[in-house]
Amino acid sequence: MAGILSGSICPDGKTFIFPAFYFLSILICLSLYSYKKLFIFLILGLVFCSGYLLIQTRLSSDLPLHHISNYLDTKKIKLTGRVISFKKHHKIKYSTIVLIQSIETIGDTKKKATGKIILNIYGLSKTGPEFGDIIIFESSIKSIRNFMNPGAFDYQRFLKLKGIYGTAYSDTKKIKILTQPDQVNVFLKLIRKIEDLRTRYYDFISIHAKDSKSSTIIASLVTGKKEIISQDLRDLFSKAGISHLLAISGLHLSIVSLLFFNLFYRILSFSPSLTNSGRAKKIAGILSIFPLTGYAVFSGFSPSTQRAFIMIIVLLFSFVSEKEKDIVSSLSVAGIIILTLDPAALFSISFQLSFMAVIFIVAGVSVLKKYFLLQKTSVIAKMGLMLCITLFASLGTFPLTAHYFNIVSIIALLSNVIFIPVIGFIILPLGLISFVCFSFSPVFSILIINVCIQILSVSISILNFIISIPFSWSRVATLQWYEIAAIYLVFILIFLSLKGRKKLLPFIVFIIFLLVIVSFSTDRFQNSSNSNLKITIIDVGQGNSALIQTPEGKTILVDGGGFSDASSFDTGKFIVAPFLWQKGIWSLDYVILTHPESDHLNGLIFILANFAVQTLIKNHDRKNSESYVNLMRLCKKVNIRIWTPSTRADQLNLGPIKLIFYESPNEKFSYGYNNNSLVFKLIYNKFSMLFPGDILNNREKNLSNNTDINLDSNILLSPHHGSTTSSTKVFLDKIKPGIVIISCGRHNRYGFPHDKVLKRYKKFGIQIFRTDTDGAIFISSDGKHFSTKTHMVK
C-alpha cells in the first residue's frame, strides 16, 4: 500500500526505483548468509518498490505512437476493435469497452492502433456486437474530461487507471461485425451465453414487473446491472445508510456462499463418516466455491465483485485449512492478491470501504471476546452479535462515506439491521430461484418476482418513512484528510484503551491534538480571508454557474449549470454540490436563476433539495418543462421564498455589496427565454462585475441605449457563452470591461466561444478567461483592487 501510494503521489519513472529495486535484491541475497535479521526489512523494501512500479505502469505517460490517445478530439475515423466487456444498459443506449486494433482516417491507409475506449451504442438491435466480437465503426474519439474545480472527482485519472483513454459514439445499425461463427471458441460461447441470460432476465423482469423501482433492485441483485437503478432510489438507500445493498459486494457473495455451504453441508451430513471426521464441512466449503464463482461471473464480474470474490475465496481456503481463526492473515493475503492483480484498487472507494469495514468488525469482535461478551449462544446473544457487527462496520466506514458522498446516516444501524436480512436472505435467494426458473417455468418465476416486489414495495415505503424522521440523516461538508485521520486515531485510541494497551496512548493523543490544531488553523485562515469579496465561476461544462461569497458571510449561487433534459448527468449533484461542500458550504442565502433554460436551471434542482436555501431570485418567465415544474414544486415543498425583481429596476443590498437588477421584459413583452435573462451588476465599492445571463444582441442594444443605467464594469461574464448573437460592439463599449470570463464546454457542439467574438474581445483589449481551458476562475476583491486566478495554472 505504501509503495502504491508513493508511486501515485510522487511519480519518478526509472531514475530512482529501478536502482533501488536491484540494490535491495542484492542485499536480500547477501543477508541470507550474514545479516538474517535484516532480511524481513529488506523484503519489505522490495515489496514497497514493487508497489511503486505496479502503479507506475498504470500511470505512465510513455504510450506508443500508435496509441489511441493520439487521435482524440479529431474528425470521424474508422475504427476496428474487439469488444472486451459486458454491456451496461442505460435509458437510450448501452455502453461497452472496446480494445482498438486499427484505425483508418479519411483518405488514409489503415494503421495499427492500440488502447481501450468506451463505446456508447444507440438504438436497439438483436444483431448488436457481443463480447469478443471484432467490429468496425466510424466515430470521433472524445477525450476524457474532468470538470476543473477544487475538490472535483478526477474522472480522467479514474479511467486512466483502467487503461481507458477516450469515448466514442455510434448507432447499432452502423456497426459492422467481422466475427464469423467458426471464430467463436468455447470460452466466447460460454461468456456470450452468460451475457444473453443476463439480458434476457433483465428484459423478462422489465416486461412482467409492474413496480419499476422494485424490479430494478431484483435485476441488479441477480445480474449485477446496478446502472439500471434510478438516481432517486440510490439517494433513498444512501440516506438510509444501506446503499451497499444495491451493488454486488462482499455481503452478497458471503450470503450466497453461506447459503450453498449450508445446502452442501446438510446433504453431506447424511454420511456419518464425513460428519464424524469433520470432512463434511471442508468438502462443503470447497463445493461452495463453484456456485459462488458462477454467481460472480454471471453478475458481470465487475472490479468490486472481483475483489469481494478473492476475499471470500481466501477466507474459504483458510476455513478448509483450519486457519479460519487467523482472520487478519487471511485478510492480508486477500489484500496482497487484489493489489498485485490491480494496484489501482487501492484508490477504489469500494475497496477502501470493504477493508475498513472488515478491519473494524475484526477489532470490535476481539474487544467483545476480551470482555467475555461472546460466550452465550442464545438467539438473543446471536442477534446482539449481528447488531454489534453492523455497528462496527458502520463506524469504520462513516468517515469515508462522509468524505466521498457528503452524507452521514444516523439511522444506518437500524436500516442495516432491518434490511440486510430482508434483501440478503429473502430477496436475493428468491431472485436467484426466479432466474433459474424463468426460462422453463416463466409463470412460477413471475410469481416469485411479484412476491419480491411486494416485499420491496413495503421496504421502500418504510425507508421513505425512516428518512423523513428529523435528523435521521444529514449532508456534511467534505472531510479533509487530516479530519479523517483524526477520527480514525480516536477509534484506535478507544480500541487500545479497551484492549489494555496503554504504551502508545500518549503518542496518539499528541498526534490527534496536532491534527485538531491543523483543522482549526485552516478554518481560521478561511474565516480571516472573508474580508474580501469572492466570486467563483464554476466549470460546469456547457452552462453557467457562479458562487458569490460576500465579506459578511452571505452566499449566493447564480445558476446551476445543466445538460439537456434527456441527459442523466446531474450537474448539481456531481459538480456544483461537491464544490460547495468542499468549501464547507451547506446553506445558501440566495439562489439566482437568470432564466429557465436547461444549461442554467437543471443543476439547481439538487441544490434546492439538499442545501438550506433562503430565497430563489428569478425572472417572470415560466417554462412548461419537467425541470422547471420540479423546481417550483420543490420551492413550495421546502418553503423557499421566491422573489422576482421588477421589470424596471430593483436592488438587493448585502452590507457593502449591492446587486442591481436592470430592466427586463415583463410577461406581456417577452423576447424569448435567453433575451429575458435577469441582468444584474455586482458592486463592491470601486469593484464591479456584470452578470448578463444569455441575452442576445437586441437586449444588449436596449440596455446600452438606456441612459439611466450604468453598465460600466471591471469584469464581464460573457453573455450566451460567447455566441455570435451576443457581445456586440455597442454593448462592450458601454461596459468597458478589463476582463471577460466565458463559461463554456470544451469542444461543445455550438462552437462557443465563436472566433469572431474572441477577436472582438481582443480588439477591445479585454483579457479573456475560459472555463473550458482554465477551469474554475476565482475573483477576489477588497473593494478597491481585485485579482483573478484560475484552477488550471498556465
PDB file of N, CA, C and O in Angstrom, residues 86-96 118-125 128-129 142 144 155 159 166-173 175 195 199 202-203 225 227-229 563-564 566-569:
ATOM      1  N   PHE A  86     -18.925  -6.775 -20.811  1.00  0.00           N
ATOM      2  CA  PHE A  86     -20.371  -6.927 -20.903  1.00  0.00           C
ATOM      3  C   PHE A  86     -21.006  -5.559 -21.170  1.00  0.00           C
ATOM      4  O   PHE A  86     -20.396  -4.517 -20.951  1.00  0.00           O
ATOM      5  N   LYS A  87     -22.245  -5.574 -21.596  1.00  0.00           N
ATOM      6  CA  LYS A  87     -22.960  -4.329 -21.865  1.00  0.00           C
ATOM      7  C   LYS A  87     -23.480  -3.718 -20.568  1.00  0.00           C
ATOM      8  O   LYS A  87     -23.880  -4.421 -19.652  1.00  0.00           O
ATOM      9  N   LYS A  88     -23.452  -2.388 -20.538  1.00  0.00           N
ATOM     10  CA  LYS A  88     -24.105  -1.647 -19.463  1.00  0.00           C
ATOM     11  C   LYS A  88     -25.299  -0.923 -20.060  1.00  0.00           C
ATOM     12  O   LYS A  88     -25.139  -0.090 -20.955  1.00  0.00           O
ATOM     13  N   HIS A  89     -26.484  -1.240 -19.591  1.00  0.00           N
ATOM     14  CA  HIS A  89     -27.704  -0.672 -20.168  1.00  0.00           C
ATOM     15  C   HIS A  89     -28.080   0.641 -19.501  1.00  0.00           C
ATOM     16  O   HIS A  89     -28.060   0.762 -18.274  1.00  0.00           O
ATOM     17  N   HIS A  90     -28.399   1.629 -20.332  1.00  0.00           N
ATOM     18  CA  HIS A  90     -28.883   2.922 -19.865  1.00  0.00           C
ATOM     19  C   HIS A  90     -30.225   3.202 -20.536  1.00  0.00           C
ATOM     20  O   HIS A  90     -30.755   2.349 -21.247  1.00  0.00           O
ATOM     21  N   LYS A  91     -30.756   4.396 -20.335  1.00  0.00           N
ATOM     22  CA  LYS A  91     -32.103   4.699 -20.835  1.00  0.00           C
ATOM     23  C   LYS A  91     -32.216   4.551 -22.346  1.00  0.00           C
ATOM     24  O   LYS A  91     -33.092   3.869 -22.852  1.00  0.00           O
ATOM     25  N   ILE A  92     -31.341   5.230 -23.070  1.00  0.00           N
ATOM     26  CA  ILE A  92     -31.469   5.251 -24.531  1.00  0.00           C
ATOM     27  C   ILE A  92     -30.236   4.673 -25.222  1.00  0.00           C
ATOM     28  O   ILE A  92     -30.063   4.850 -26.415  1.00  0.00           O
ATOM     29  N   LYS A  93     -29.395   4.012 -24.450  1.00  0.00           N
ATOM     30  CA  LYS A  93     -28.168   3.482 -25.047  1.00  0.00           C
ATOM     31  C   LYS A  93     -27.632   2.361 -24.166  1.00  0.00           C
ATOM     32  O   LYS A  93     -28.142   2.107 -23.065  1.00  0.00           O
ATOM     33  N   TYR A  94     -26.607   1.690 -24.662  1.00  0.00           N
ATOM     34  CA  TYR A  94     -25.815   0.815 -23.813  1.00  0.00           C
ATOM     35  C   TYR A  94     -24.355   1.048 -24.150  1.00  0.00           C
ATOM     36  O   TYR A  94     -24.010   1.501 -25.242  1.00  0.00           O
ATOM     37  N   SER A  95     -23.500   0.767 -23.194  1.00  0.00           N
ATOM     38  CA  SER A  95     -22.074   1.034 -23.381  1.00  0.00           C
ATOM     39  C   SER A  95     -21.264  -0.231 -23.164  1.00  0.00           C
ATOM     40  O   SER A  95     -21.690  -1.147 -22.446  1.00  0.00           O
ATOM     41  N   THR A  96     -20.105  -0.271 -23.784  1.00  0.00           N
ATOM     42  CA  THR A  96     -19.187  -1.394 -23.641  1.00  0.00           C
ATOM     43  C   THR A  96     -17.772  -0.885 -23.849  1.00  0.00           C
ATOM     44  O   THR A  96     -17.562   0.231 -24.337  1.00  0.00           O
ATOM     45  N   ILE A 118     -14.384   3.634 -24.356  1.00  0.00           N
ATOM     46  CA  ILE A 118     -15.779   3.299 -24.047  1.00  0.00           C
ATOM     47  C   ILE A 118     -16.608   3.608 -25.282  1.00  0.00           C
ATOM     48  O   ILE A 118     -16.584   4.737 -25.788  1.00  0.00           O
ATOM     49  N   LEU A 119     -17.337   2.626 -25.786  1.00  0.00           N
ATOM     50  CA  LEU A 119     -18.205   2.816 -26.941  1.00  0.00           C
ATOM     51  C   LEU A 119     -19.657   2.866 -26.486  1.00  0.00           C
ATOM     52  O   LEU A 119     -20.169   1.917 -25.892  1.00  0.00           O
ATOM     53  N   ASN A 120     -20.313   4.008 -26.727  1.00  0.00           N
ATOM     54  CA  ASN A 120     -21.733   4.180 -26.421  1.00  0.00           C
ATOM     55  C   ASN A 120     -22.536   3.882 -27.679  1.00  0.00           C
ATOM     56  O   ASN A 120     -22.341   4.530 -28.716  1.00  0.00           O
ATOM     57  N   ILE A 121     -23.439   2.910 -27.587  1.00  0.00           N
ATOM     58  CA  ILE A 121     -24.197   2.448 -28.750  1.00  0.00           C
ATOM     59  C   ILE A 121     -25.668   2.805 -28.577  1.00  0.00           C
ATOM     60  O   ILE A 121     -26.300   2.427 -27.581  1.00  0.00           O
ATOM     61  N   TYR A 122     -26.214   3.540 -29.537  1.00  0.00           N
ATOM     62  CA  TYR A 122     -27.621   3.941 -29.516  1.00  0.00           C
ATOM     63  C   TYR A 122     -28.427   3.043 -30.450  1.00  0.00           C
ATOM     64  O   TYR A 122     -27.919   2.565 -31.466  1.00  0.00           O
ATOM     65  N   GLY A 123     -29.709   2.847 -30.121  1.00  0.00           N
ATOM     66  CA  GLY A 123     -30.578   2.032 -30.956  1.00  0.00           C
ATOM     67  C   GLY A 123     -30.632   0.594 -30.471  1.00  0.00           C
ATOM     68  O   GLY A 123     -29.703   0.083 -29.848  1.00  0.00           O
ATOM     69  N   LEU A 124     -31.756  -0.073 -30.760  1.00  0.00           N
ATOM     70  CA  LEU A 124     -31.950  -1.449 -30.335  1.00  0.00           C
ATOM     71  C   LEU A 124     -31.842  -2.372 -31.534  1.00  0.00           C
ATOM     72  O   LEU A 124     -32.416  -2.118 -32.590  1.00  0.00           O
ATOM     73  N   SER A 125     -31.100  -3.440 -31.377  1.00  0.00           N
ATOM     74  CA  SER A 125     -30.959  -4.417 -32.452  1.00  0.00           C
ATOM     75  C   SER A 125     -30.541  -5.755 -31.854  1.00  0.00           C
ATOM     76  O   SER A 125     -29.708  -5.811 -30.952  1.00  0.00           O
ATOM     77  N   GLY A 128     -26.656  -6.759 -32.459  1.00  0.00           N
ATOM     78  CA  GLY A 128     -25.612  -5.858 -31.968  1.00  0.00           C
ATOM     79  C   GLY A 128     -24.367  -6.624 -31.570  1.00  0.00           C
ATOM     80  O   GLY A 128     -24.379  -7.850 -31.407  1.00  0.00           O
ATOM     81  N   PRO A 129     -23.247  -5.924 -31.397  1.00  0.00           N
ATOM     82  CA  PRO A 129     -21.987  -6.587 -31.049  1.00  0.00           C
ATOM     83  C   PRO A 129     -22.046  -7.260 -29.684  1.00  0.00           C
ATOM     84  O   PRO A 129     -22.650  -6.740 -28.748  1.00  0.00           O
ATOM     85  N   LYS A 142     -13.741  11.115 -28.323  1.00  0.00           N
ATOM     86  CA  LYS A 142     -13.708  12.237 -27.392  1.00  0.00           C
ATOM     87  C   LYS A 142     -12.765  11.918 -26.239  1.00  0.00           C
ATOM     88  O   LYS A 142     -12.770  10.810 -25.703  1.00  0.00           O
ATOM     89  N   ILE A 144     -11.362  12.016 -22.439  1.00  0.00           N
ATOM     90  CA  ILE A 144     -11.999  12.007 -21.121  1.00  0.00           C
ATOM     91  C   ILE A 144     -11.724  13.355 -20.459  1.00  0.00           C
ATOM     92  O   ILE A 144     -10.574  13.790 -20.360  1.00  0.00           O
ATOM     93  N   TYR A 155     -12.095  12.089 -12.792  1.00  0.00           N
ATOM     94  CA  TYR A 155     -12.638  11.033 -13.646  1.00  0.00           C
ATOM     95  C   TYR A 155     -11.606  10.577 -14.671  1.00  0.00           C
ATOM     96  O   TYR A 155     -11.531   9.391 -15.018  1.00  0.00           O
ATOM     97  N   LEU A 159     -10.352   6.613 -15.039  1.00  0.00           N
ATOM     98  CA  LEU A 159     -10.393   5.769 -16.232  1.00  0.00           C
ATOM     99  C   LEU A 159      -8.986   5.418 -16.725  1.00  0.00           C
ATOM    100  O   LEU A 159      -8.772   4.337 -17.278  1.00  0.00           O
ATOM    101  N   GLY A 166     -10.552   7.279 -23.937  1.00  0.00           N
ATOM    102  CA  GLY A 166     -11.490   8.052 -24.744  1.00  0.00           C
ATOM    103  C   GLY A 166     -12.858   7.409 -24.799  1.00  0.00           C
ATOM    104  O   GLY A 166     -13.068   6.278 -24.323  1.00  0.00           O
ATOM    105  N   THR A 167     -13.808   8.152 -25.373  1.00  0.00           N
ATOM    106  CA  THR A 167     -15.168   7.643 -25.564  1.00  0.00           C
ATOM    107  C   THR A 167     -15.588   7.862 -27.018  1.00  0.00           C
ATOM    108  O   THR A 167     -15.165   8.834 -27.659  1.00  0.00           O
ATOM    109  N   ALA A 168     -16.392   6.959 -27.526  1.00  0.00           N
ATOM    110  CA  ALA A 168     -16.889   7.049 -28.901  1.00  0.00           C
ATOM    111  C   ALA A 168     -18.387   6.770 -28.903  1.00  0.00           C
ATOM    112  O   ALA A 168     -18.930   6.193 -27.954  1.00  0.00           O
ATOM    113  N   TYR A 169     -19.053   7.195 -29.982  1.00  0.00           N
ATOM    114  CA  TYR A 169     -20.497   7.047 -30.094  1.00  0.00           C
ATOM    115  C   TYR A 169     -20.841   6.493 -31.472  1.00  0.00           C
ATOM    116  O   TYR A 169     -20.237   6.869 -32.478  1.00  0.00           O
ATOM    117  N   SER A 170     -21.829   5.586 -31.502  1.00  0.00           N
ATOM    118  CA  SER A 170     -22.246   5.020 -32.779  1.00  0.00           C
ATOM    119  C   SER A 170     -23.661   4.483 -32.654  1.00  0.00           C
ATOM    120  O   SER A 170     -24.172   4.261 -31.550  1.00  0.00           O
ATOM    121  N   ASP A 171     -24.280   4.289 -33.805  1.00  0.00           N
ATOM    122  CA  ASP A 171     -25.595   3.662 -33.864  1.00  0.00           C
ATOM    123  C   ASP A 171     -25.407   2.178 -34.139  1.00  0.00           C
ATOM    124  O   ASP A 171     -24.524   1.775 -34.891  1.00  0.00           O
ATOM    125  N   THR A 172     -26.258   1.350 -33.529  1.00  0.00           N
ATOM    126  CA  THR A 172     -26.093  -0.094 -33.671  1.00  0.00           C
ATOM    127  C   THR A 172     -26.188  -0.555 -35.127  1.00  0.00           C
ATOM    128  O   THR A 172     -25.561  -1.539 -35.522  1.00  0.00           O
ATOM    129  N   LYS A 173     -26.943   0.192 -35.945  1.00  0.00           N
ATOM    130  CA  LYS A 173     -27.089  -0.190 -37.358  1.00  0.00           C
ATOM    131  C   LYS A 173     -25.836   0.144 -38.175  1.00  0.00           C
ATOM    132  O   LYS A 173     -25.658  -0.378 -39.274  1.00  0.00           O
ATOM    133  N   ILE A 175     -22.718  -0.290 -37.107  1.00  0.00           N
ATOM    134  CA  ILE A 175     -21.582  -1.087 -36.648  1.00  0.00           C
ATOM    135  C   ILE A 175     -21.529  -2.388 -37.450  1.00  0.00           C
ATOM    136  O   ILE A 175     -22.505  -3.138 -37.505  1.00  0.00           O
ATOM    137  N   GLU A 195     -23.954 -13.599 -20.926  1.00  0.00           N
ATOM    138  CA  GLU A 195     -24.444 -12.248 -21.245  1.00  0.00           C
ATOM    139  C   GLU A 195     -25.873 -12.295 -21.760  1.00  0.00           C
ATOM    140  O   GLU A 195     -26.716 -11.453 -21.405  1.00  0.00           O
ATOM    141  N   THR A 199     -29.158 -10.470 -19.990  1.00  0.00           N
ATOM    142  CA  THR A 199     -30.002  -9.528 -20.730  1.00  0.00           C
ATOM    143  C   THR A 199     -31.439 -10.017 -20.798  1.00  0.00           C
ATOM    144  O   THR A 199     -32.387  -9.239 -20.610  1.00  0.00           O
ATOM    145  N   TYR A 202     -33.099  -9.632 -17.419  1.00  0.00           N
ATOM    146  CA  TYR A 202     -33.380  -8.209 -17.207  1.00  0.00           C
ATOM    147  C   TYR A 202     -34.608  -7.778 -18.009  1.00  0.00           C
ATOM    148  O   TYR A 202     -35.506  -7.105 -17.488  1.00  0.00           O
ATOM    149  N   ASP A 203     -34.693  -8.185 -19.284  1.00  0.00           N
ATOM    150  CA  ASP A 203     -35.852  -7.873 -20.120  1.00  0.00           C
ATOM    151  C   ASP A 203     -37.115  -8.544 -19.578  1.00  0.00           C
ATOM    152  O   ASP A 203     -38.209  -7.955 -19.603  1.00  0.00           O
ATOM    153  N   LYS A 225     -26.514  -5.553 -12.805  1.00  0.00           N
ATOM    154  CA  LYS A 225     -26.712  -4.347 -13.620  1.00  0.00           C
ATOM    155  C   LYS A 225     -27.182  -3.192 -12.729  1.00  0.00           C
ATOM    156  O   LYS A 225     -28.332  -2.756 -12.796  1.00  0.00           O
ATOM    157  N   GLU A 227     -26.455  -0.167 -12.978  1.00  0.00           N
ATOM    158  CA  GLU A 227     -26.668   1.083 -13.715  1.00  0.00           C
ATOM    159  C   GLU A 227     -28.138   1.345 -14.013  1.00  0.00           C
ATOM    160  O   GLU A 227     -28.519   2.461 -14.355  1.00  0.00           O
ATOM    161  N   ILE A 228     -28.989   0.309 -13.908  1.00  0.00           N
ATOM    162  CA  ILE A 228     -30.416   0.471 -14.225  1.00  0.00           C
ATOM    163  C   ILE A 228     -31.198   1.074 -13.066  1.00  0.00           C
ATOM    164  O   ILE A 228     -32.342   1.472 -13.238  1.00  0.00           O
ATOM    165  N   ILE A 229     -30.587   1.159 -11.896  1.00  0.00           N
ATOM    166  CA  ILE A 229     -31.285   1.691 -10.720  1.00  0.00           C
ATOM    167  C   ILE A 229     -31.359   3.206 -10.817  1.00  0.00           C
ATOM    168  O   ILE A 229     -30.350   3.870 -11.086  1.00  0.00           O
ATOM    169  N   PHE A 563     -27.147  19.863 -18.180  1.00  0.00           N
ATOM    170  CA  PHE A 563     -27.185  19.346 -19.535  1.00  0.00           C
ATOM    171  C   PHE A 563     -28.638  19.246 -19.987  1.00  0.00           C
ATOM    172  O   PHE A 563     -29.548  19.648 -19.271  1.00  0.00           O
ATOM    173  N   SER A 564     -28.868  18.716 -21.152  1.00  0.00           N
ATOM    174  CA  SER A 564     -30.226  18.647 -21.696  1.00  0.00           C
ATOM    175  C   SER A 564     -31.105  17.782 -20.798  1.00  0.00           C
ATOM    176  O   SER A 564     -30.612  16.967 -20.008  1.00  0.00           O
ATOM    177  N   ALA A 566     -32.741  15.295 -21.503  1.00  0.00           N
ATOM    178  CA  ALA A 566     -32.606  13.864 -21.806  1.00  0.00           C
ATOM    179  C   ALA A 566     -31.385  13.252 -21.133  1.00  0.00           C
ATOM    180  O   ALA A 566     -31.273  12.033 -21.014  1.00  0.00           O
ATOM    181  N   SER A 567     -30.453  14.085 -20.665  1.00  0.00           N
ATOM    182  CA  SER A 567     -29.214  13.588 -20.059  1.00  0.00           C
ATOM    183  C   SER A 567     -29.469  13.121 -18.631  1.00  0.00           C
ATOM    184  O   SER A 567     -30.243  13.726 -17.887  1.00  0.00           O
ATOM    185  N   SER A 568     -28.796  12.037 -18.240  1.00  0.00           N
ATOM    186  CA  SER A 568     -28.924  11.507 -16.877  1.00  0.00           C
ATOM    187  C   SER A 568     -27.872  12.110 -15.942  1.00  0.00           C
ATOM    188  O   SER A 568     -27.893  11.847 -14.740  1.00  0.00           O
ATOM    189  N   PHE A 569     -26.948  12.917 -16.485  1.00  0.00           N
ATOM    190  CA  PHE A 569     -25.893  13.506 -15.664  1.00  0.00           C
ATOM    191  C   PHE A 569     -26.438  14.733 -14.944  1.00  0.00           C
ATOM    192  O   PHE A 569     -26.905  15.681 -15.576  1.00  0.00           O
TER     193      PHE A 569
END
